[in-house]
Amino acid sequence: MDKAAGSAKCLVVDIGQGALDLTAALEFVSDPGFGGISLFVGRVRDLNHDRAVHGVSYDMFEPLALSVFAQAAAEAQKQCGPRMKVYVAHARGRLQVGDLAVVVAVGTPHRDEAFRACRSVIEAVKHRAPIWKQEHYADGDSVWSEGCSLCDDSKLRAGPLENEAQPQHD
Amino acid sequence: MRIELRLFGAFRELDSSAQINLEIADGARVSELRKAVLAYGEQHWPEFRAGLLLRSAFASEVAILRDGDLVPVQGQMVLLPPVSGG
C-alpha cells in the first residue's frame, strides 16, 4: 500500500512483491533547492539478545501504520521544515538477515534539519507504528518482540497485577 | 453489542483465525472490552498472558482508543500488543 501527500510519501512493501527501494527514496526527497539528504536504513541483523537469528517476520495493522508514518512526517516538517520532503517505507512479511526492513529519507535545504527530521521520523516509526517483529532464531525458536506499549495508561493498569518483566525495544 | 476484534503480533499465535467475536453491553467503554478479552483469553487460550493484554492497546480502524473511550458502535476493533517495528 502507498500513501503520498505532497511532500511526504509513505508506503508498506510486502516482501513477496519486492524489496524496499533506496533509489526511489532518494529520488523522492531530491529537489534542486535541497542541499542535504539524510537516509536511515534499518536491516535485519543476525543476532538478537546474544541469540543467532535466521530472519524476522513483520506483522502490521497497515491502515494505522500508514497514518502514523504520515503523522510523523507532518510533525517533522512542522518542527524542522517547512521546506522538506519525507519518504517512509516499511517491509512486511518474512525477511532474511541483511534484508531492508525500514527506510526513512529526508531532503531539506541544509544538513541539520535533514538529520533531525530523519531521526524524529524513525523514532516515531519504531515507537508508535502498529508493527510487530517476530525473530526467527537459528535453533528453530520464534519469538515476538515486545517493545513499546501504545497505551499511555498501561503502567497504571500493569501495577501489582503485572509480574512479567518489561521488555526492551531498541 | 457484537465486537469483531482482529488480532496482531503475539495474539495471532493464540487464535488461528486472527479474530475473535465478543458480546459486550451497548455503550460499553474500552476498559470493559479489555475485561471481556481477559475473560475470553483465560477461558480459551492456554498460552494467554494477562500481562501482555494489560500492555496492549485497542483501536478502531483509524485511531487508538483509551480505556475511558466508548467502543465504536460499528464494532470493528483491533487489539495492538506492544510494538516493535523498524
PDB file of C-alpha atoms in Angstrom:
ATOM      1  CA  MET A   1       0.000   0.000   0.000  1.00  0.00           C
ATOM      2  CA  ASP A   2       1.157   3.502  -0.881  1.00  0.00           C
ATOM      3  CA  LYS A   3       0.176   6.829   0.620  1.00  0.00           C
ATOM      4  CA  ALA A   4       1.574  10.032  -0.867  1.00  0.00           C
ATOM      5  CA  ALA A   5       0.508  13.509   0.168  1.00  0.00           C
ATOM      6  CA  GLY A   6       2.523  16.280  -1.438  1.00  0.00           C
ATOM      7  CA  SER A   7       5.898  16.423   0.261  1.00  0.00           C
ATOM      8  CA  ALA A   8       5.602  13.067   2.033  1.00  0.00           C
ATOM      9  CA  LYS A   9       5.397   9.542   0.673  1.00  0.00           C
ATOM     10  CA  CYS A  10       4.562   6.646   2.988  1.00  0.00           C
ATOM     11  CA  LEU A  11       4.305   3.024   1.980  1.00  0.00           C
ATOM     12  CA  VAL A  12       4.304  -0.582   3.103  1.00  0.00           C
ATOM     13  CA  VAL A  13       6.002  -3.116   0.853  1.00  0.00           C
ATOM     14  CA  ASP A  14       5.139  -6.806   1.009  1.00  0.00           C
ATOM     15  CA  ILE A  15       8.453  -8.641   0.746  1.00  0.00           C
ATOM     16  CA  GLY A  16       6.825 -11.064  -1.653  1.00  0.00           C
ATOM     17  CA  GLN A  17       6.314  -8.175  -4.084  1.00  0.00           C
ATOM     18  CA  GLY A  18       9.864  -6.847  -3.850  1.00  0.00           C
ATOM     19  CA  ALA A  19      12.429  -5.180  -1.618  1.00  0.00           C
ATOM     20  CA  LEU A  20      12.467  -1.640  -0.289  1.00  0.00           C
ATOM     21  CA  ASP A  21      13.892   0.720  -2.897  1.00  0.00           C
ATOM     22  CA  LEU A  22      16.644   3.090  -1.746  1.00  0.00           C
ATOM     23  CA  THR A  23      16.874   4.751  -5.145  1.00  0.00           C
ATOM     24  CA  ALA A  24      13.171   5.559  -5.095  1.00  0.00           C
ATOM     25  CA  ALA A  25      13.569   7.029  -1.617  1.00  0.00           C
ATOM     26  CA  LEU A  26      16.430   9.301  -2.659  1.00  0.00           C
ATOM     27  CA  GLU A  27      14.660  10.360  -5.844  1.00  0.00           C
ATOM     28  CA  PHE A  28      11.501  11.280  -3.952  1.00  0.00           C
ATOM     29  CA  VAL A  29      13.260  13.550  -1.445  1.00  0.00           C
ATOM     30  CA  SER A  30      15.522  15.178  -4.033  1.00  0.00           C
ATOM     31  CA  ASP A  31      14.920  18.777  -5.059  1.00  0.00           C
ATOM     32  CA  PRO A  32      17.086  21.409  -6.764  1.00  0.00           C
ATOM     33  CA  GLY A  33      16.795  23.545  -3.650  1.00  0.00           C
ATOM     34  CA  PHE A  34      17.782  20.794  -1.253  1.00  0.00           C
ATOM     35  CA  GLY A  35      21.462  20.501  -0.382  1.00  0.00           C
ATOM     36  CA  GLY A  36      21.027  17.887   2.320  1.00  0.00           C
ATOM     37  CA  ILE A  37      19.557  14.402   2.303  1.00  0.00           C
ATOM     38  CA  SER A  38      19.551  12.164   5.353  1.00  0.00           C
ATOM     39  CA  LEU A  39      18.856   8.464   4.856  1.00  0.00           C
ATOM     40  CA  PHE A  40      18.196   5.874   7.547  1.00  0.00           C
ATOM     41  CA  VAL A  41      18.164   2.209   6.577  1.00  0.00           C
ATOM     42  CA  GLY A  42      17.134  -0.477   9.030  1.00  0.00           C
ATOM     43  CA  ARG A  43      18.312  -4.006   8.141  1.00  0.00           C
ATOM     44  CA  VAL A  44      17.707  -7.419   9.667  1.00  0.00           C
ATOM     45  CA  ARG A  45      20.693  -8.346  11.826  1.00  0.00           C
ATOM     46  CA  ASP A  46      21.943 -11.822  12.629  1.00  0.00           C
ATOM     47  CA  LEU A  47      21.956 -11.501  16.418  1.00  0.00           C
ATOM     48  CA  ASN A  48      19.316 -10.585  18.994  1.00  0.00           C
ATOM     49  CA  HIS A  49      19.924 -10.779  22.738  1.00  0.00           C
ATOM     50  CA  ASP A  50      23.005 -12.918  22.052  1.00  0.00           C
ATOM     51  CA  ARG A  51      20.982 -15.443  20.015  1.00  0.00           C
ATOM     52  CA  ALA A  52      21.740 -16.205  16.365  1.00  0.00           C
ATOM     53  CA  VAL A  53      18.931 -15.024  14.083  1.00  0.00           C
ATOM     54  CA  HIS A  54      17.987 -16.520  10.712  1.00  0.00           C
ATOM     55  CA  GLY A  55      15.326 -13.948   9.832  1.00  0.00           C
ATOM     56  CA  VAL A  56      12.363 -11.955  11.058  1.00  0.00           C
ATOM     57  CA  SER A  57       8.686 -11.640  10.175  1.00  0.00           C
ATOM     58  CA  TYR A  58       6.848  -8.338  10.311  1.00  0.00           C
ATOM     59  CA  ASP A  59       3.142  -8.151  11.025  1.00  0.00           C
ATOM     60  CA  MET A  60       1.317  -4.830  10.967  1.00  0.00           C
ATOM     61  CA  PHE A  61      -2.034  -3.098  11.072  1.00  0.00           C
ATOM     62  CA  GLU A  62      -1.447  -1.316   7.824  1.00  0.00           C
ATOM     63  CA  PRO A  63      -4.075   1.479   7.784  1.00  0.00           C
ATOM     64  CA  LEU A  64      -2.992   2.792  11.160  1.00  0.00           C
ATOM     65  CA  ALA A  65       0.702   2.251  10.418  1.00  0.00           C
ATOM     66  CA  LEU A  66       0.442   4.428   7.316  1.00  0.00           C
ATOM     67  CA  SER A  67      -1.382   7.086   9.328  1.00  0.00           C
ATOM     68  CA  VAL A  68       1.426   7.074  11.899  1.00  0.00           C
ATOM     69  CA  PHE A  69       4.043   7.404   9.132  1.00  0.00           C
ATOM     70  CA  ALA A  70       2.186  10.385   7.664  1.00  0.00           C
ATOM     71  CA  GLN A  71       1.715  11.972  11.067  1.00  0.00           C
ATOM     72  CA  ALA A  72       5.430  11.542  11.862  1.00  0.00           C
ATOM     73  CA  ALA A  73       6.348  13.175   8.566  1.00  0.00           C
ATOM     74  CA  ALA A  74       3.980  16.085   9.246  1.00  0.00           C
ATOM     75  CA  GLU A  75       5.431  16.548  12.736  1.00  0.00           C
ATOM     76  CA  ALA A  76       8.968  16.596  11.352  1.00  0.00           C
ATOM     77  CA  GLN A  77       8.000  19.158   8.739  1.00  0.00           C
ATOM     78  CA  LYS A  78       6.414  21.310  11.422  1.00  0.00           C
ATOM     79  CA  GLN A  79       9.415  21.059  13.749  1.00  0.00           C
ATOM     80  CA  CYS A  80      12.277  21.192  11.248  1.00  0.00           C
ATOM     81  CA  GLY A  81      10.748  22.472   7.990  1.00  0.00           C
ATOM     82  CA  PRO A  82       8.689  23.551   6.323  1.00  0.00           C
ATOM     83  CA  ARG A  83      10.906  23.075   3.243  1.00  0.00           C
ATOM     84  CA  MET A  84      11.280  19.313   3.374  1.00  0.00           C
ATOM     85  CA  LYS A  85      10.411  16.057   1.629  1.00  0.00           C
ATOM     86  CA  VAL A  86       9.986  12.856   3.604  1.00  0.00           C
ATOM     87  CA  TYR A  87       9.890   9.230   2.451  1.00  0.00           C
ATOM     88  CA  VAL A  88       8.942   6.388   4.798  1.00  0.00           C
ATOM     89  CA  ALA A  89       8.746   2.735   3.783  1.00  0.00           C
ATOM     90  CA  HIS A  90       8.468  -0.414   5.898  1.00  0.00           C
ATOM     91  CA  ALA A  91       8.585  -4.044   4.814  1.00  0.00           C
ATOM     92  CA  ARG A  92       6.083  -6.706   5.804  1.00  0.00           C
ATOM     93  CA  GLY A  93       6.333 -10.477   5.654  1.00  0.00           C
ATOM     94  CA  ARG A  94       9.325 -12.741   6.257  1.00  0.00           C
ATOM     95  CA  LEU A  95      12.758 -11.174   5.780  1.00  0.00           C
ATOM     96  CA  GLN A  96      16.209 -12.736   5.753  1.00  0.00           C
ATOM     97  CA  VAL A  97      19.313 -11.438   7.516  1.00  0.00           C
ATOM     98  CA  GLY A  98      20.529  -8.365   5.661  1.00  0.00           C
ATOM     99  CA  ASP A  99      17.173  -7.536   4.084  1.00  0.00           C
ATOM    100  CA  LEU A 100      15.933  -3.970   4.361  1.00  0.00           C
ATOM    101  CA  ALA A 101      13.222  -3.588   6.994  1.00  0.00           C
ATOM    102  CA  VAL A 102      12.664   0.158   7.023  1.00  0.00           C
ATOM    103  CA  VAL A 103      13.809   3.189   5.038  1.00  0.00           C
ATOM    104  CA  VAL A 104      13.417   6.836   6.030  1.00  0.00           C
ATOM    105  CA  ALA A 105      14.749   9.585   3.794  1.00  0.00           C
ATOM    106  CA  VAL A 106      14.515  13.330   4.329  1.00  0.00           C
ATOM    107  CA  GLY A 107      15.548  16.088   1.946  1.00  0.00           C
ATOM    108  CA  THR A 108      15.999  19.680   3.132  1.00  0.00           C
ATOM    109  CA  PRO A 109      17.964  22.800   2.166  1.00  0.00           C
ATOM    110  CA  HIS A 110      20.659  22.102   4.809  1.00  0.00           C
ATOM    111  CA  ARG A 111      22.010  19.059   6.679  1.00  0.00           C
ATOM    112  CA  ASP A 112      20.972  19.963  10.220  1.00  0.00           C
ATOM    113  CA  GLU A 113      17.229  19.806   9.644  1.00  0.00           C
ATOM    114  CA  ALA A 114      17.660  16.693   7.482  1.00  0.00           C
ATOM    115  CA  PHE A 115      19.430  14.827  10.294  1.00  0.00           C
ATOM    116  CA  ARG A 116      16.973  15.981  12.956  1.00  0.00           C
ATOM    117  CA  ALA A 117      13.886  15.222  10.914  1.00  0.00           C
ATOM    118  CA  CYS A 118      15.140  11.786   9.867  1.00  0.00           C
ATOM    119  CA  ARG A 119      15.822  10.868  13.497  1.00  0.00           C
ATOM    120  CA  SER A 120      12.418  12.135  14.555  1.00  0.00           C
ATOM    121  CA  VAL A 121      10.602  10.098  11.919  1.00  0.00           C
ATOM    122  CA  ILE A 122      12.403   6.807  12.519  1.00  0.00           C
ATOM    123  CA  GLU A 123      11.855   7.092  16.264  1.00  0.00           C
ATOM    124  CA  ALA A 124       8.135   7.613  15.673  1.00  0.00           C
ATOM    125  CA  VAL A 125       8.007   4.618  13.330  1.00  0.00           C
ATOM    126  CA  LYS A 126       9.719   2.398  15.881  1.00  0.00           C
ATOM    127  CA  HIS A 127       7.771   3.556  18.924  1.00  0.00           C
ATOM    128  CA  ARG A 128       4.313   4.450  17.629  1.00  0.00           C
ATOM    129  CA  ALA A 129       3.524   2.475  14.479  1.00  0.00           C
ATOM    130  CA  PRO A 130       1.456  -0.718  14.939  1.00  0.00           C
ATOM    131  CA  ILE A 131       4.139  -3.062  13.620  1.00  0.00           C
ATOM    132  CA  TRP A 132       5.335  -6.280  15.259  1.00  0.00           C
ATOM    133  CA  LYS A 133       8.544  -8.208  14.729  1.00  0.00           C
ATOM    134  CA  GLN A 134       8.944 -11.930  15.220  1.00  0.00           C
ATOM    135  CA  GLU A 135      12.542 -13.099  15.497  1.00  0.00           C
ATOM    136  CA  HIS A 136      13.310 -16.500  13.966  1.00  0.00           C
ATOM    137  CA  TYR A 137      16.288 -17.986  15.765  1.00  0.00           C
ATOM    138  CA  ALA A 138      18.854 -20.402  14.439  1.00  0.00           C
ATOM    139  CA  ASP A 139      17.766 -23.018  16.985  1.00  0.00           C
ATOM    140  CA  GLY A 140      14.273 -23.095  15.442  1.00  0.00           C
ATOM    141  CA  ASP A 141      12.569 -20.998  18.100  1.00  0.00           C
ATOM    142  CA  SER A 142      10.498 -17.949  17.072  1.00  0.00           C
ATOM    143  CA  VAL A 143       9.635 -15.126  19.452  1.00  0.00           C
ATOM    144  CA  TRP A 144       7.539 -11.982  19.062  1.00  0.00           C
ATOM    145  CA  SER A 145       9.413  -8.922  20.280  1.00  0.00           C
ATOM    146  CA  GLU A 146       7.516  -6.873  22.815  1.00  0.00           C
ATOM    147  CA  GLY A 147       8.514  -3.253  22.620  1.00  0.00           C
ATOM    148  CA  CYS A 148       6.601  -0.064  23.261  1.00  0.00           C
ATOM    149  CA  SER A 149       3.071  -0.092  24.586  1.00  0.00           C
ATOM    150  CA  LEU A 150       0.724   2.121  22.577  1.00  0.00           C
ATOM    151  CA  CYS A 151      -1.465   2.855  25.577  1.00  0.00           C
ATOM    152  CA  ASP A 152      -0.089   5.552  27.833  1.00  0.00           C
ATOM    153  CA  ASP A 153      -2.000   4.250  30.862  1.00  0.00           C
ATOM    154  CA  SER A 154      -0.657   0.702  30.598  1.00  0.00           C
ATOM    155  CA  LYS A 155       1.752   1.167  33.517  1.00  0.00           C
ATOM    156  CA  LEU A 156      -1.127   2.134  35.793  1.00  0.00           C
ATOM    157  CA  ARG A 157      -3.005  -0.995  34.801  1.00  0.00           C
ATOM    158  CA  ALA A 158       0.052  -3.220  34.980  1.00  0.00           C
ATOM    159  CA  GLY A 159       0.955  -2.232  38.542  1.00  0.00           C
ATOM    160  CA  PRO A 160       0.642  -5.072  41.046  1.00  0.00           C
ATOM    161  CA  LEU A 161      -1.013  -7.389  38.535  1.00  0.00           C
ATOM    162  CA  GLU A 162       1.970  -7.358  36.261  1.00  0.00           C
ATOM    163  CA  ASN A 163       4.597  -9.917  37.153  1.00  0.00           C
ATOM    164  CA  GLU A 164       6.227 -10.220  33.764  1.00  0.00           C
ATOM    165  CA  ALA A 165       9.496  -8.474  33.030  1.00  0.00           C
ATOM    166  CA  GLN A 166       9.178  -5.317  30.957  1.00  0.00           C
ATOM    167  CA  PRO A 167      10.688  -5.919  27.523  1.00  0.00           C
ATOM    168  CA  GLN A 168      13.409  -3.879  25.892  1.00  0.00           C
ATOM    169  CA  HIS A 169      12.919  -2.321  22.470  1.00  0.00           C
ATOM    170  CA  ASP A 170      15.928  -0.946  20.696  1.00  0.00           C
TER     171      ASP A 170
ATOM    172  CA  MET B   1     -23.194  -5.162  21.063  1.00  0.00           C
ATOM    173  CA  ARG B   2     -21.157  -7.580  18.932  1.00  0.00           C
ATOM    174  CA  ILE B   3     -17.458  -6.837  18.631  1.00  0.00           C
ATOM    175  CA  GLU B   4     -15.205  -8.237  15.932  1.00  0.00           C
ATOM    176  CA  LEU B   5     -11.718  -7.985  17.359  1.00  0.00           C
ATOM    177  CA  ARG B   6      -8.773  -8.511  14.997  1.00  0.00           C
ATOM    178  CA  LEU B   7      -5.554  -9.875  16.473  1.00  0.00           C
ATOM    179  CA  PHE B   8      -1.960  -8.991  15.632  1.00  0.00           C
ATOM    180  CA  GLY B   9       1.566  -9.963  16.617  1.00  0.00           C
ATOM    181  CA  ALA B  10       1.756 -12.349  19.556  1.00  0.00           C
ATOM    182  CA  PHE B  11      -2.033 -12.537  19.794  1.00  0.00           C
ATOM    183  CA  ARG B  12      -2.196 -14.101  16.333  1.00  0.00           C
ATOM    184  CA  GLU B  13      -0.449 -17.137  17.769  1.00  0.00           C
ATOM    185  CA  LEU B  14      -3.359 -17.714  20.127  1.00  0.00           C
ATOM    186  CA  ASP B  15      -6.119 -17.967  17.532  1.00  0.00           C
ATOM    187  CA  SER B  16      -5.671 -19.325  14.027  1.00  0.00           C
ATOM    188  CA  SER B  17      -8.396 -17.086  12.618  1.00  0.00           C
ATOM    189  CA  ALA B  18      -6.671 -13.945  13.983  1.00  0.00           C
ATOM    190  CA  GLN B  19     -10.075 -12.664  15.068  1.00  0.00           C
ATOM    191  CA  ILE B  20     -12.465 -13.236  17.943  1.00  0.00           C
ATOM    192  CA  ASN B  21     -16.078 -12.162  18.356  1.00  0.00           C
ATOM    193  CA  LEU B  22     -17.307 -10.879  21.687  1.00  0.00           C
ATOM    194  CA  GLU B  23     -20.588  -9.623  23.116  1.00  0.00           C
ATOM    195  CA  ILE B  24     -20.396  -6.570  25.358  1.00  0.00           C
ATOM    196  CA  ALA B  25     -23.031  -4.167  26.660  1.00  0.00           C
ATOM    197  CA  ASP B  26     -24.247  -1.340  24.434  1.00  0.00           C
ATOM    198  CA  GLY B  27     -22.410   1.848  25.363  1.00  0.00           C
ATOM    199  CA  ALA B  28     -19.500  -0.064  26.891  1.00  0.00           C
ATOM    200  CA  ARG B  29     -16.111   1.562  27.229  1.00  0.00           C
ATOM    201  CA  VAL B  30     -12.767   0.192  26.154  1.00  0.00           C
ATOM    202  CA  SER B  31     -11.975  -0.838  29.744  1.00  0.00           C
ATOM    203  CA  GLU B  32     -14.973  -3.167  29.663  1.00  0.00           C
ATOM    204  CA  LEU B  33     -13.881  -4.598  26.338  1.00  0.00           C
ATOM    205  CA  ARG B  34     -10.474  -5.253  27.890  1.00  0.00           C
ATOM    206  CA  LYS B  35     -12.139  -7.190  30.710  1.00  0.00           C
ATOM    207  CA  ALA B  36     -14.110  -9.193  28.165  1.00  0.00           C
ATOM    208  CA  VAL B  37     -10.920 -10.110  26.312  1.00  0.00           C
ATOM    209  CA  LEU B  38      -9.266 -11.047  29.609  1.00  0.00           C
ATOM    210  CA  ALA B  39     -12.125 -13.417  30.416  1.00  0.00           C
ATOM    211  CA  TYR B  40     -12.102 -14.849  26.893  1.00  0.00           C
ATOM    212  CA  GLY B  41      -8.356 -15.384  26.934  1.00  0.00           C
ATOM    213  CA  GLU B  42      -8.330 -17.103  30.301  1.00  0.00           C
ATOM    214  CA  GLN B  43     -11.103 -19.420  29.138  1.00  0.00           C
ATOM    215  CA  HIS B  44      -9.977 -20.210  25.580  1.00  0.00           C
ATOM    216  CA  TRP B  45      -6.226 -19.670  25.232  1.00  0.00           C
ATOM    217  CA  PRO B  46      -3.886 -21.949  27.226  1.00  0.00           C
ATOM    218  CA  GLU B  47      -0.894 -19.761  26.308  1.00  0.00           C
ATOM    219  CA  PHE B  48      -2.664 -16.489  27.179  1.00  0.00           C
ATOM    220  CA  ARG B  49      -0.664 -13.982  29.241  1.00  0.00           C
ATOM    221  CA  ALA B  50      -2.714 -11.372  31.066  1.00  0.00           C
ATOM    222  CA  GLY B  51       0.355  -9.139  31.298  1.00  0.00           C
ATOM    223  CA  LEU B  52       0.548  -8.800  27.542  1.00  0.00           C
ATOM    224  CA  LEU B  53      -3.101  -7.771  27.374  1.00  0.00           C
ATOM    225  CA  LEU B  54      -2.553  -5.150  30.077  1.00  0.00           C
ATOM    226  CA  ARG B  55       0.188  -3.563  27.964  1.00  0.00           C
ATOM    227  CA  SER B  56      -1.864  -3.739  24.772  1.00  0.00           C
ATOM    228  CA  ALA B  57      -3.930  -1.013  23.171  1.00  0.00           C
ATOM    229  CA  PHE B  58      -7.301  -1.123  21.456  1.00  0.00           C
ATOM    230  CA  ALA B  59      -8.011   0.764  18.267  1.00  0.00           C
ATOM    231  CA  SER B  60     -10.649   1.354  15.670  1.00  0.00           C
ATOM    232  CA  GLU B  61      -9.681   1.329  12.004  1.00  0.00           C
ATOM    233  CA  VAL B  62      -8.391   4.890  12.311  1.00  0.00           C
ATOM    234  CA  ALA B  63      -7.353   5.687  15.882  1.00  0.00           C
ATOM    235  CA  ILE B  64      -6.077   4.262  19.153  1.00  0.00           C
ATOM    236  CA  LEU B  65      -8.690   4.391  21.892  1.00  0.00           C
ATOM    237  CA  ARG B  66      -8.114   4.852  25.625  1.00  0.00           C
ATOM    238  CA  ASP B  67      -9.759   2.814  28.354  1.00  0.00           C
ATOM    239  CA  GLY B  68     -12.260   5.588  29.073  1.00  0.00           C
ATOM    240  CA  ASP B  69     -13.387   5.899  25.451  1.00  0.00           C
ATOM    241  CA  LEU B  70     -16.636   4.442  24.204  1.00  0.00           C
ATOM    242  CA  VAL B  71     -16.362   1.386  21.992  1.00  0.00           C
ATOM    243  CA  PRO B  72     -17.464   2.459  18.483  1.00  0.00           C
ATOM    244  CA  VAL B  73     -20.933   1.194  17.595  1.00  0.00           C
ATOM    245  CA  GLN B  74     -19.628  -0.259  14.329  1.00  0.00           C
ATOM    246  CA  GLY B  75     -17.987  -2.968  16.432  1.00  0.00           C
ATOM    247  CA  GLN B  76     -14.837  -3.305  14.304  1.00  0.00           C
ATOM    248  CA  MET B  77     -11.847  -3.210  16.637  1.00  0.00           C
ATOM    249  CA  VAL B  78      -8.217  -4.259  16.699  1.00  0.00           C
ATOM    250  CA  LEU B  79      -6.007  -5.376  19.577  1.00  0.00           C
ATOM    251  CA  LEU B  80      -2.475  -3.974  19.396  1.00  0.00           C
ATOM    252  CA  PRO B  81       0.261  -5.546  21.553  1.00  0.00           C
ATOM    253  CA  PRO B  82       3.408  -3.501  22.309  1.00  0.00           C
ATOM    254  CA  VAL B  83       5.016  -2.551  19.020  1.00  0.00           C
ATOM    255  CA  SER B  84       8.468  -3.458  17.684  1.00  0.00           C
ATOM    256  CA  GLY B  85       8.772  -2.076  14.188  1.00  0.00           C
ATOM    257  CA  GLY B  86      11.894  -0.890  12.426  1.00  0.00           C
TER     258      GLY B  86
END
